Every structure is written in structure tokens, then in C-alpha cells.
Amino acid sequence: MLDRTQPDSDQSAEDLASNGVPEHVTDEKPQGWRPLNWLKRAGQFFFALSFSSLTRRIVSLNLAGLVALVASILYLSQFRAGLIDARAQSLLVQAEIIAGAIAASATVQTNAITIDPDRLLDLKPGETYGGSDEYSPLDFPINPERVAPVLRTLISPTKTRARIYDPNGSLLLDSRNLENVLRFDLPPPAEKPGIVERGMVAVRTWLNRGDLPLYRELGPENGNGYAEVGDALQGQKRSMVRVNARGEVIVSVAVPVLRSRAIHGALMLSTQGDDIDQMVTAERLAILKVGGVAAAVMIMLSLLLASTIAGPVRRLADSAERVRRRIKARIEIPDFTRRRDEIGHLSGALRDMTSALYSRIEAIEMFAADVAHELKNPLTSLRSAVETLPLARNENSRARLLEVIEHDVKRLDRLISDISDASRLDAELQRQDAVPVDLRRLLTTLVSVANETKLGHDVAVETRFEGRSPNDTFSVTGHDSRLGQVVSNLLSNAQSFSEAGSKVRLTCRRVRGEIEIVVDDDGPGIRDDALERIFERFYTDRPHQGFGQNSGLGLSISKQIIDAHGGRIWAENRPGPLDADGAPTVAGARFVVRLPAL
């Protein structure tokens, strides 16, 4: 008994207890078995999703948008631009202070500038001291030996590079060459940078370059080659932003060294190394971290979204493929109609289509079986008559056999005609477009034809329209020829069951949102057990007529046409007066057709 109630691997302890198995049975499984099973199933799920074209498209498009956003943020970072502007302003203020200090603290000694560093520390920005203005500005050259201590004092705390040029653009001082002032240890020379380093330099250059010019080191005599130095020697201060060969941003400013409104040189300050790039890189790393988290979240959400789309679509496709192959007798399409979205609508449409397809196949199989059965009867009778004809001994027997042969041939012709009409009915209704049909005009025409021909019976037809106005057209959407076929069949059927001299009444009215057509006759009515069977194929109940006079397809075709128009058709008996015993009687048959109103 234990083996018959052994649960599946997923079954919980509560299920075990409910099945009558002790809970300690589950202790035979390792403790980590269920998490491993869960991970295995999750891996299989994501593995299946990874091979879904729809999943790849959803994930790729979402990631592409995120990558484009992160790349644009990295490339067009406002933080970098603001940092560079702030750095340029800081260098410009620093350069003005140093240039003013150089000019203000200078003293004249044998036609040269002498700067007292002790007095320089007591000055405020913009103040001047010392030196008499009685000397000509042309006799005021910059003495490197006097300026060097100033640079050593003001440049040491910073990571900037200072250069002083004379009025001709020649380099007088460079903070890199000042001993004990500022020293930058260059990296040891490498034979050739590696692929990773070259790649990092290329990416950094692409991110930083933009439309910035390339920074190059010029010779000591080419100070005017720097645009900012040239402007400073003309009396204007200027800043420039460049990128060096390693992709590092270099910010430089130049201001004139003025005394007594005369330009005695230019001071150029520039950033060194990657101090700006370090801050920008830190900011970009933060952006990349946020982008990485967002990418992980987006991938998970995309996979979940894809699982709600790709999974059901794949199941629907597999079911449709099985329906095409007909592996089983009847394949059910998965039901997702509760989703209330496009997948649910698709599932409902496929289920309806499959149901209609199976119904059509079953109808065709039943129709083929019925046709074979109905054709076999007259063929059997015809064969018997033909085989018996040579054995007939007199003319009367031969004449009766010839009548049977003629009757069976006519019956076969009638059956084949009706079967052909029924077989092409569906295709004709599908190919033709439905159009508005004026039932008032159609019924009037059909009644007029029925009264003129009487269809072999002396039975008149009366028509009555019960509308809201005399001009009501009683319009429906459909095929006028097929609807006319239904009405003609009902009128012919009612006339064939009515006695000579009686009447058939046709009434057309509106019943809520439908158009109702009622055909009444004064015939014997319909047996209760035949009210539903009369719409079956090849069923006929005409005791007053000989066998084989009707194919039994007229009402079946009529029902098929009305169903294709979204309507209903049924038969009932009209109650008559009570007889002498108080039992109800039948006044005649009634056929009712209802079609959706336009």
C-alpha cells in the first residue's frame, strides 16, 4: 500500500499526511534536495526562454534603450562640464593672484624686478607696494631668480603647473624645473602598452575628446603657440581646455603680468595628470553601477514579461501544430481567456476556431456517411430492378420495373442536386460578403411568385408586415439569395401540407433587436417527436406522399443558412380549439425564423 500512495517529488509533508503516509517518510530525502530541484527547474525555465526569439527581442530592445541612455549620460555628463568650468575659474583666480603678486612685490635692482617674499605674504589681492614709478616700464624685466621663490611658495600646495613667459613668448620659468618646489615622478618607460591599456586610453579619449583640441608640448621659445599665452601677452586673460594623448583633460589659463599698465610677461597655469579625470571617472563609475543594477532589474522584468508572452504563445503554437497533425482524436487549445489581454483574445480565437474546425470535420464526416446511405438505397433499388427486368414475363411486369427505374433515377438526380447545393453552401457563404437585405421587398417578391405559380398546389399565400411605420424595411445583414431560398422552402413546405383552397400566412415583425418571420399553415401539424428531427439531413415525414418524393435536405439547408446568418429557426404547432373530449387540437404547423436586425 505504501508504494501506491507514494507521492511525487514535489509533494509536501501535508500532502503525505493527507494520503495516509507518515511524515517521517519524507526525511529520507536530503535537506538540500528541494532547493536544488527548484534551482534545476528555474535553470530549465530560463534556458528555454533564452532560445525564444520573442524573449531575445524583448530583452535586447530593453537593454539597448538602457545602454543608449547610460552611454549618453557618460558622454554628455553635465558633471564633467561643470567640473571643468569650476577648475578653469579656480585657475584663473589663482593666476591673477600670482601675477599680481609678482608685479606688486617686485623691487628694482639694476634695471630688474626684485620681489620680497616676506612683504608678499602681507599683501591682499590687488594691492601693490614698493618700487618707485619713476622708472620706465621698459626697464622692468622679470628676473627668474626673484620670481622662483614666489612660485615655490604659491604653487607647492597645488597640483598645477606654472610657466612664465617674457613679452616675446620665451619661457622664463617652469614649475617642473624648479628644484625643491614641485616634483612629478613620471612612470617608467614601457616598451609597448598592452591591449587593455590601449583600449582604456581609446575609450577615455573617446569619452573626453569630443570637440576639444589636442594638447601638445611646445618648445621653450614657442610660448605664442599656446593661444591663451598669445592673448595674455596682448593684455587679455584666457582659459583653454584640451585633451592630451592619453585622453586626460588639461585645463590651462594665462594672464598678463602687469605693472604700471605695461605687460612684462605672461603667467600660464595648467592642470597636471588626471586629477579631473579621477573625479569624472568616479562619477561615471557611480553611473555604471546604477546602470548595472538597472540592467539586472530590466533583464529580470523582461524575462518575466517574456514568460507571460512567449510561454503562452509557444503553448498555443504547439497545440495548433498538434491539431494540424491530429496526433489525438481531439486536441484542446490551452485556455488563457482569463488574462483579458491579447494573449487571452488569441487563445479564445484559437479555441473557437479549433472547435469550429472539429465541428466542420464531424459535420463533413456525418454528411458523407448520410450521403452514402441515402444514395445506396435508390442504387440498391435500381440495381434490383435492372437485374429483374430481363426476367419479366409480361409487359405489365416490365412496365412496373421501368417505372421503378425511372423513379429511382429521378430520386438520384434530386438527391445529387440537393447534396451538391448543400455541399457548396458553406463555401458560398464564406466567399460572399454580407450586405444589407431589405426583407420587406424580398418577402413581397417571394409571396408574389408563390401566388402566381402555386407550386403545384391551389394554396394562396398572404403576407403581413407589423412594423413601427409603413416604410420600415426590416433590414438584416446577409445574402439575399440564400435568405430567399429559406423563405421559398418554408412556403413550399407549408403549401405541400395544406389542403387545396386554404391559405398560408407569412408575417414579418420586429421582436426586440431581431426580425421575426413566421410562416403558418392549416395542415395536420408536426408530430411532437419530430419537431427537432425535421431539421436533420435526409429526414422526411410525409405519409400522404409516396416514398422517395423528397430528399429531406430542404429544412436542413434552411437551418444551415439561418445559423450562418447568426439567427435561429424552429418549428411548433399552432394550438386549435378543444375537441368534444376537451383535449387540445392542432390548427396547423408554424415555422419561426429570427434574424439579427440591422
XYZ file of C-alpha atoms in Angstrom:
598
model
C 0.000 0.000 0.000
C 2.860 2.356 0.625
C 4.055 2.140 -2.969
C 0.604 3.006 -4.342
C 0.395 6.157 -2.238
C 3.986 7.272 -2.731
C 3.767 10.968 -3.757
C 5.660 12.772 -6.445
C 8.926 14.513 -5.646
C 7.173 17.865 -5.265
C 4.574 16.754 -2.788
C 4.670 18.416 0.590
C 4.554 16.830 4.037
C 0.930 17.895 4.417
C 0.063 16.007 1.242
C 1.881 12.965 2.593
C -0.120 13.127 5.790
C -3.368 13.543 3.870
C -2.577 10.466 1.799
C -2.094 8.354 4.904
C 1.704 8.186 4.761
C 3.658 9.139 7.898
C 5.539 12.391 7.720
C 8.839 10.763 8.654
C 8.888 9.131 5.218
C 9.997 12.466 3.758
C 13.074 12.510 5.951
C 14.660 10.050 3.575
C 15.190 12.944 1.132
C 18.274 15.129 1.628
C 17.611 18.537 3.155
C 19.065 20.378 0.172
C 17.095 18.332 -2.352
C 14.147 20.700 -2.713
C 16.206 23.886 -3.237
C 18.296 22.005 -5.797
C 15.154 20.846 -7.530
C 13.845 24.397 -7.538
C 17.099 25.697 -8.966
C 17.071 22.974 -11.589
C 13.568 23.918 -12.672
C 14.443 27.609 -12.712
C 17.503 26.845 -14.840
C 15.416 24.831 -17.280
C 12.875 27.665 -17.420
C 15.450 30.352 -18.200
C 17.242 28.014 -20.608
C 14.011 27.539 -22.516
C 13.373 31.269 -22.501
C 16.842 32.016 -23.839
C 16.023 30.132 -27.031
C 12.817 32.051 -27.593
C 13.099 34.614 -30.345
C 10.450 36.782 -28.699
C 12.320 36.697 -25.374
C 15.586 37.684 -27.024
C 13.899 40.575 -28.778
C 12.261 41.884 -25.616
C 15.466 41.659 -23.574
C 17.633 43.080 -26.369
C 15.373 46.054 -27.048
C 15.050 46.913 -23.370
C 18.799 46.620 -22.814
C 19.520 48.626 -25.956
C 17.460 51.508 -24.616
C 19.198 51.343 -21.243
C 22.665 51.141 -22.823
C 21.890 54.116 -25.049
C 20.723 56.083 -22.002
C 23.809 55.234 -19.939
C 26.138 55.956 -22.873
C 24.533 59.334 -23.471
C 24.838 60.166 -19.767
C 28.502 59.180 -19.803
C 29.196 61.073 -22.980
C 27.197 64.181 -22.193
C 27.844 64.347 -18.488
C 26.979 67.766 -17.083
C 29.084 66.990 -14.047
C 32.214 66.850 -16.209
C 31.426 70.156 -17.919
C 30.672 71.870 -14.620
C 33.821 70.474 -13.050
C 35.969 71.739 -15.919
C 34.380 75.201 -15.752
C 34.902 75.366 -11.998
C 38.501 74.267 -12.390
C 39.113 76.885 -15.085
C 37.665 79.630 -12.909
C 39.754 78.487 -9.958
C 42.939 78.513 -12.038
C 42.074 81.926 -13.428
C 41.656 83.440 -9.975
C 44.826 81.725 -8.810
C 46.741 83.015 -11.836
C 45.550 86.588 -11.281
C 46.644 86.455 -7.659
C 50.098 85.080 -8.542
C 50.569 87.517 -11.439
C 49.534 90.439 -9.246
C 51.818 89.270 -6.500
C 54.773 89.003 -8.887
C 54.200 92.514 -10.213
C 53.340 94.055 -6.844
C 56.202 92.596 -4.832
C 58.940 93.440 -7.340
C 61.718 95.861 -6.406
C 64.090 97.448 -8.832
C 67.720 96.454 -8.607
C 69.940 97.345 -11.508
C 67.206 97.540 -14.020
C 65.420 94.337 -12.767
C 62.473 93.279 -10.665
C 63.205 92.455 -7.052
C 60.473 90.657 -5.128
C 60.418 90.484 -1.368
C 58.663 87.230 -0.375
C 58.169 88.409 3.229
C 56.276 91.500 2.161
C 54.343 89.492 -0.422
C 52.633 87.465 2.305
C 51.208 90.659 3.852
C 49.568 91.796 0.643
C 45.953 91.458 -0.233
C 44.766 90.635 -3.770
C 45.043 93.783 -5.914
C 47.404 95.697 -3.567
C 50.811 96.929 -4.699
C 53.807 98.085 -2.785
C 57.457 99.057 -3.115
C 59.277 100.276 -6.149
C 59.057 103.796 -7.376
C 57.088 104.565 -10.527
C 59.833 106.901 -11.632
C 61.407 104.090 -13.588
C 60.353 103.363 -17.149
C 58.297 100.259 -17.723
C 60.703 99.212 -20.414
C 63.373 98.846 -17.734
C 61.322 96.262 -15.827
C 62.340 92.798 -16.961
C 61.289 89.679 -14.980
C 64.131 88.227 -13.012
C 63.741 84.415 -12.756
C 65.830 84.265 -9.622
C 63.479 86.655 -7.851
C 60.267 85.002 -9.157
C 61.274 81.438 -8.307
C 60.713 81.790 -4.536
C 57.240 83.177 -5.205
C 56.323 80.228 -7.334
C 57.799 77.863 -4.757
C 55.599 79.408 -2.085
C 52.321 79.627 -4.089
C 52.469 76.566 -6.339
C 53.713 73.946 -3.864
C 50.309 73.258 -2.179
C 48.612 72.733 -5.540
C 48.930 70.214 -8.338
C 49.133 72.832 -11.034
C 51.967 73.625 -13.376
C 53.111 77.235 -13.665
C 55.015 78.761 -16.572
C 56.162 82.340 -17.013
C 56.871 83.771 -20.449
C 58.590 87.045 -21.360
C 56.968 89.566 -23.749
C 58.486 87.703 -26.701
C 56.887 84.375 -25.749
C 60.065 82.730 -24.497
C 59.854 80.511 -21.437
C 61.469 82.033 -18.345
C 60.296 79.674 -15.616
C 58.620 76.289 -15.461
C 57.489 74.879 -12.132
C 58.525 71.408 -13.270
C 62.138 72.600 -13.412
C 62.161 74.379 -10.058
C 64.289 72.408 -7.663
C 62.644 71.615 -4.325
C 59.414 73.262 -5.492
C 57.363 70.656 -7.224
C 58.403 67.250 -8.477
C 56.362 64.874 -10.593
C 57.623 61.339 -10.899
C 56.955 60.099 -14.386
C 56.127 56.409 -14.846
C 58.980 54.240 -16.050
C 59.112 53.986 -19.825
C 57.383 50.911 -21.196
C 58.347 49.144 -24.307
C 54.820 48.976 -25.663
C 51.434 49.456 -23.957
C 49.265 46.376 -23.700
C 45.934 45.801 -25.376
C 43.987 46.552 -22.191
C 45.829 49.815 -21.611
C 45.404 50.869 -25.220
C 41.738 50.033 -25.015
C 41.273 52.070 -21.833
C 43.124 55.006 -23.390
C 40.970 54.770 -26.517
C 37.748 54.704 -24.503
C 38.859 57.554 -22.273
C 39.930 59.599 -25.296
C 36.576 58.953 -26.988
C 34.652 59.960 -23.871
C 36.753 63.067 -23.126
C 37.744 64.272 -26.579
C 34.530 65.439 -28.142
C 35.406 68.645 -29.986
C 38.309 69.520 -27.647
C 41.703 70.232 -29.257
C 44.693 68.021 -28.657
C 47.299 69.231 -26.155
C 50.949 69.258 -27.300
C 54.106 70.311 -25.507
C 55.785 73.231 -27.298
C 59.375 74.295 -27.080
C 60.685 76.980 -24.690
C 60.749 79.560 -27.484
C 57.232 78.825 -28.726
C 55.085 80.248 -25.975
C 52.981 82.119 -28.522
C 51.956 78.732 -29.855
C 49.546 78.478 -26.918
C 46.544 80.578 -27.791
C 45.972 81.623 -24.206
C 49.591 82.809 -23.823
C 49.341 84.828 -27.012
C 46.186 86.531 -25.741
C 47.797 87.166 -22.343
C 50.757 88.877 -23.985
C 48.183 91.096 -25.678
C 46.693 92.008 -22.300
C 43.777 89.576 -22.210
C 43.227 86.659 -19.873
C 42.014 83.392 -21.362
C 41.401 79.765 -20.479
C 41.621 76.666 -22.673
C 40.565 73.033 -22.300
C 42.461 70.340 -24.181
C 42.976 66.574 -24.161
C 46.409 65.001 -24.185
C 47.485 61.827 -25.966
C 46.407 59.641 -23.010
C 42.887 61.069 -23.030
C 43.421 63.214 -19.920
C 41.747 66.602 -19.721
C 44.174 69.534 -19.438
C 42.793 72.892 -18.282
C 45.102 75.884 -18.698
C 44.748 79.645 -18.126
C 47.052 82.546 -18.935
C 47.021 86.092 -17.552
C 49.341 89.031 -18.268
C 51.908 90.205 -15.712
C 51.192 93.959 -15.491
C 52.978 96.826 -13.798
C 52.201 100.436 -14.475
C 49.860 99.281 -17.207
C 52.718 97.692 -19.064
C 52.863 93.970 -19.970
C 56.085 92.428 -18.760
C 55.184 88.813 -19.448
C 52.512 86.154 -19.111
C 51.763 83.576 -16.440
C 50.280 80.240 -17.546
C 48.764 77.746 -15.087
C 47.647 74.292 -16.191
C 46.427 71.140 -14.526
C 48.635 68.073 -14.466
C 47.961 64.372 -14.518
C 44.404 63.073 -14.220
C 43.049 64.940 -11.211
C 39.970 65.995 -13.186
C 39.633 62.610 -14.831
C 39.708 60.873 -11.467
C 36.696 62.798 -10.275
C 34.908 62.313 -13.614
C 35.784 58.611 -13.583
C 34.395 58.238 -10.078
C 31.174 59.875 -11.238
C 30.995 57.609 -14.277
C 31.633 54.535 -12.164
C 28.694 55.522 -9.997
C 26.572 55.888 -13.140
C 27.757 52.496 -14.383
C 26.887 50.891 -11.052
C 23.397 52.330 -11.204
C 23.173 51.246 -14.836
C 24.286 47.727 -13.906
C 21.634 47.436 -11.217
C 19.030 48.848 -13.604
C 20.184 46.385 -16.290
C 19.821 43.440 -13.909
C 16.357 44.589 -12.871
C 15.413 45.196 -16.505
C 16.619 41.735 -17.544
C 14.569 40.107 -14.789
C 11.483 42.152 -15.659
C 11.994 41.435 -19.371
C 12.257 37.717 -18.692
C 9.124 37.830 -16.580
C 7.347 39.794 -19.311
C 8.587 37.380 -21.939
C 7.458 34.421 -19.829
C 3.927 35.827 -19.813
C 4.038 36.284 -23.590
C 6.466 33.802 -25.144
C 5.428 30.869 -22.937
C 1.685 31.038 -23.685
C 2.350 31.768 -27.368
C 4.634 28.739 -27.565
C 1.985 26.546 -25.915
C -0.651 27.847 -28.317
C 1.652 27.184 -31.280
C 2.420 23.652 -30.091
C -1.273 22.923 -29.633
C -2.052 24.300 -33.092
C 0.694 22.085 -34.516
C -0.784 19.036 -32.779
C -4.195 19.937 -34.152
C -2.693 20.057 -37.642
C -1.066 16.664 -37.183
C -4.108 15.286 -35.335
C -1.952 13.204 -33.014
C -5.038 12.576 -30.896
C -8.695 12.420 -31.741
C -9.363 15.904 -30.395
C -6.765 18.430 -29.205
C -7.775 21.148 -26.764
C -6.164 24.574 -27.118
C -4.907 25.984 -23.769
C -7.407 28.357 -22.221
C -5.906 31.793 -21.408
C -9.131 33.776 -21.728
C -8.901 34.874 -18.074
C -5.910 37.067 -18.926
C -8.101 39.753 -20.543
C -5.328 40.770 -22.937
C -4.210 39.996 -26.499
C -2.933 36.546 -25.475
C -6.306 35.797 -23.936
C -8.079 37.012 -27.060
C -5.757 34.893 -29.210
C -6.408 31.846 -27.041
C -10.163 32.364 -27.268
C -10.000 32.855 -31.035
C -7.899 29.710 -31.499
C -10.221 27.701 -29.260
C -13.273 28.901 -31.191
C -11.521 28.244 -34.494
C -10.481 24.751 -33.403
C -13.960 23.978 -32.124
C -15.462 25.186 -35.399
C -12.888 23.148 -37.322
C -13.687 19.950 -35.426
C -17.392 20.632 -35.794
C -16.921 21.140 -39.518
C -14.894 17.930 -39.801
C -17.513 15.991 -37.867
C -20.265 17.521 -39.955
C -18.455 16.579 -43.152
C -17.924 13.023 -41.919
C -21.563 12.716 -40.903
C -22.670 14.297 -44.166
C -20.549 11.873 -46.164
C -21.985 8.955 -44.208
C -25.556 10.208 -44.704
C -24.966 10.805 -48.405
C -23.554 7.316 -48.849
C -26.530 5.857 -47.013
C -29.111 7.858 -48.968
C -27.501 7.125 -52.301
C -27.196 3.451 -51.508
C -30.974 2.986 -51.142
C -32.017 4.123 -54.639
C -28.967 2.462 -56.142
C -29.910 -0.831 -54.489
C -33.489 -0.483 -55.697
C -32.283 0.458 -59.157
C -29.898 -2.491 -59.291
C -32.627 -4.894 -58.236
C -34.985 -3.537 -60.881
C -32.349 -3.739 -63.601
C -31.460 -7.326 -62.617
C -35.124 -8.309 -62.513
C -36.065 -6.666 -65.844
C -34.744 -9.473 -68.078
C -36.731 -11.956 -66.025
C -40.068 -10.164 -66.501
C -42.615 -12.498 -68.192
C -45.149 -9.958 -69.385
C -45.445 -6.347 -70.372
C -47.150 -5.303 -67.129
C -44.247 -6.549 -65.033
C -41.772 -4.926 -67.386
C -43.683 -1.616 -67.221
C -43.738 -1.675 -63.401
C -39.975 -2.314 -63.326
C -39.386 0.554 -65.757
C -41.454 2.839 -63.514
C -39.307 1.829 -60.537
C -36.159 2.510 -62.538
C -37.449 5.916 -63.624
C -38.467 6.767 -60.060
C -35.074 5.782 -58.667
C -33.251 7.754 -61.367
C -35.320 10.856 -60.577
C -34.687 10.301 -56.882
C -30.932 10.040 -57.510
C -30.995 13.191 -59.594
C -32.903 15.039 -56.873
C -30.550 13.757 -54.183
C -27.424 14.675 -56.116
C -28.771 18.174 -56.830
C -29.672 18.807 -53.191
C -26.401 17.295 -51.968
C -24.435 19.497 -54.373
C -26.323 22.557 -53.172
C -25.717 21.647 -49.514
C -22.012 20.905 -50.038
C -21.212 24.245 -51.649
C -23.384 26.240 -49.262
C -20.659 26.853 -46.646
C -18.067 27.874 -49.206
C -20.513 30.244 -50.885
C -21.478 31.894 -47.592
C -17.800 32.335 -46.687
C -16.749 33.806 -50.056
C -19.576 36.297 -50.446
C -19.660 39.486 -48.393
C -22.747 40.122 -46.299
C -24.787 43.142 -47.396
C -27.933 44.830 -46.066
C -31.050 42.971 -47.188
C -34.491 44.605 -47.432
C -36.760 41.858 -46.135
C -39.953 43.778 -46.988
C -39.112 43.839 -50.695
C -37.669 40.272 -50.656
C -40.723 38.738 -48.943
C -43.144 40.654 -51.148
C -41.426 39.318 -54.258
C -41.340 35.736 -52.972
C -45.013 35.798 -51.970
C -45.975 37.193 -55.375
C -44.084 34.380 -57.133
C -45.634 31.758 -54.839
C -49.166 33.033 -55.581
C -48.567 33.043 -59.308
C -47.079 29.570 -59.558
C -48.945 27.977 -56.616
C -46.031 25.495 -56.655
C -48.348 22.702 -57.867
C -50.956 23.393 -55.161
C -54.073 25.524 -55.037
C -52.927 27.243 -51.849
C -52.605 31.041 -51.662
C -50.100 32.932 -49.540
C -50.922 36.042 -47.503
C -48.335 38.406 -46.129
C -48.483 40.930 -43.321
C -45.804 43.328 -42.032
C -46.069 44.571 -38.449
C -43.645 47.494 -38.255
C -43.383 50.787 -36.455
C -44.111 52.592 -39.730
C -45.263 51.599 -43.214
C -41.830 52.444 -44.557
C -39.939 50.046 -42.253
C -37.662 47.956 -44.471
C -36.937 45.253 -41.845
C -33.292 45.239 -42.886
C -30.845 42.493 -41.923
C -27.254 41.754 -42.911
C -26.777 38.679 -45.076
C -27.155 37.117 -48.505
C -30.471 37.846 -50.177
C -30.394 34.802 -52.461
C -29.870 32.365 -49.596
C -32.433 34.056 -47.360
C -34.851 33.903 -50.277
C -34.087 30.189 -50.580
C -35.052 29.688 -46.924
C -38.359 31.550 -47.274
C -39.215 29.794 -50.549
C -38.519 26.431 -48.939
C -40.735 27.229 -45.954
C -43.577 28.457 -48.217
C -43.286 25.410 -50.452
C -43.272 23.121 -47.446
C -46.319 24.837 -45.933
C -48.230 24.671 -49.256
C -47.418 20.987 -49.681
C -49.006 20.149 -46.318
C -52.048 22.421 -46.772
C -55.335 21.385 -48.330
C -56.472 22.885 -51.597
C -58.263 26.197 -51.171
C -56.620 27.003 -47.839
C -54.099 29.716 -47.165
C -50.557 30.077 -45.890
C -49.876 33.181 -43.813
C -46.455 34.906 -43.679
C -45.891 37.553 -41.002
C -42.840 39.792 -40.547
C -42.351 41.821 -37.378
C -39.710 43.240 -35.022
C -39.098 41.447 -31.734
C -36.667 43.486 -29.653
C -33.392 43.531 -31.626
C -34.426 40.864 -34.133
C -36.566 40.473 -37.223
C -39.071 37.612 -36.935
C -40.549 35.795 -39.929
C -43.478 33.434 -39.177
C -44.986 31.004 -41.689
C -48.312 29.430 -40.610
C -50.295 26.752 -42.439
C -53.553 24.905 -41.825
C -52.102 21.440 -42.291
C -52.037 18.461 -39.948
C -49.132 19.859 -37.925
C -45.972 18.111 -36.807
C -45.638 15.151 -34.517
C -44.125 16.060 -31.165
C -41.245 13.649 -31.584
C -40.420 15.138 -34.998
C -40.267 18.848 -34.052
C -36.478 18.660 -33.748
C -35.768 15.836 -36.203
C -37.308 17.613 -39.197
C -34.148 19.787 -39.391
C -31.900 16.726 -39.660
C -30.419 15.811 -43.028
C -32.396 13.350 -45.155
C -35.236 13.188 -42.630
C -38.731 13.359 -44.134
C -42.160 12.668 -42.695
C -44.779 12.835 -45.461
C -47.245 9.977 -45.052
C -49.530 11.479 -47.702
C -46.799 11.285 -50.333
C -45.053 8.331 -51.824
C -41.644 7.192 -50.652
C -38.674 8.988 -52.185
C -40.564 12.085 -53.351
C -38.399 14.386 -51.185
C -34.670 14.341 -50.389
C -35.121 15.552 -46.816
C -32.475 18.273 -47.228
C -34.676 21.356 -47.581
C -35.152 22.172 -43.897
C -31.611 21.083 -43.073
C -30.228 23.533 -45.648
C -32.567 26.231 -44.312
C -31.279 25.751 -40.779
C -27.696 25.837 -42.023
C -28.317 29.152 -43.809
C -30.031 30.744 -40.802
C -27.246 29.589 -38.457
C -24.666 31.144 -40.800
C -26.547 34.456 -40.525
C -26.458 34.321 -36.725
C -30.183 33.625 -36.446
C -32.481 30.871 -35.188
C -35.166 28.694 -36.755
C -37.603 26.321 -35.075
C -40.924 24.634 -35.635
C -44.005 24.397 -33.451
C -47.676 23.520 -33.685
C -50.427 26.124 -33.581
C -52.940 25.282 -30.901
C -56.531 24.851 -32.107
C -59.874 24.678 -30.307
C -60.617 21.906 -27.836
C -62.371 18.833 -29.158
C -65.500 17.231 -27.759
C -63.498 15.460 -25.081
C -61.763 18.699 -24.007
C -58.397 17.697 -25.458
C -56.372 20.327 -27.314
C -56.154 20.105 -31.073
C -53.587 21.247 -33.630
C -54.605 24.004 -36.035
C -51.505 23.697 -38.183
C -47.734 23.973 -38.270
C -45.707 27.114 -37.655
C -42.119 27.839 -38.635
C -40.391 30.789 -36.953
C -37.187 32.463 -38.197
C -35.402 35.179 -36.249
C -32.502 37.182 -37.646
C -30.445 39.989 -36.049
C -31.824 43.335 -37.174
C -29.523 45.800 -38.913
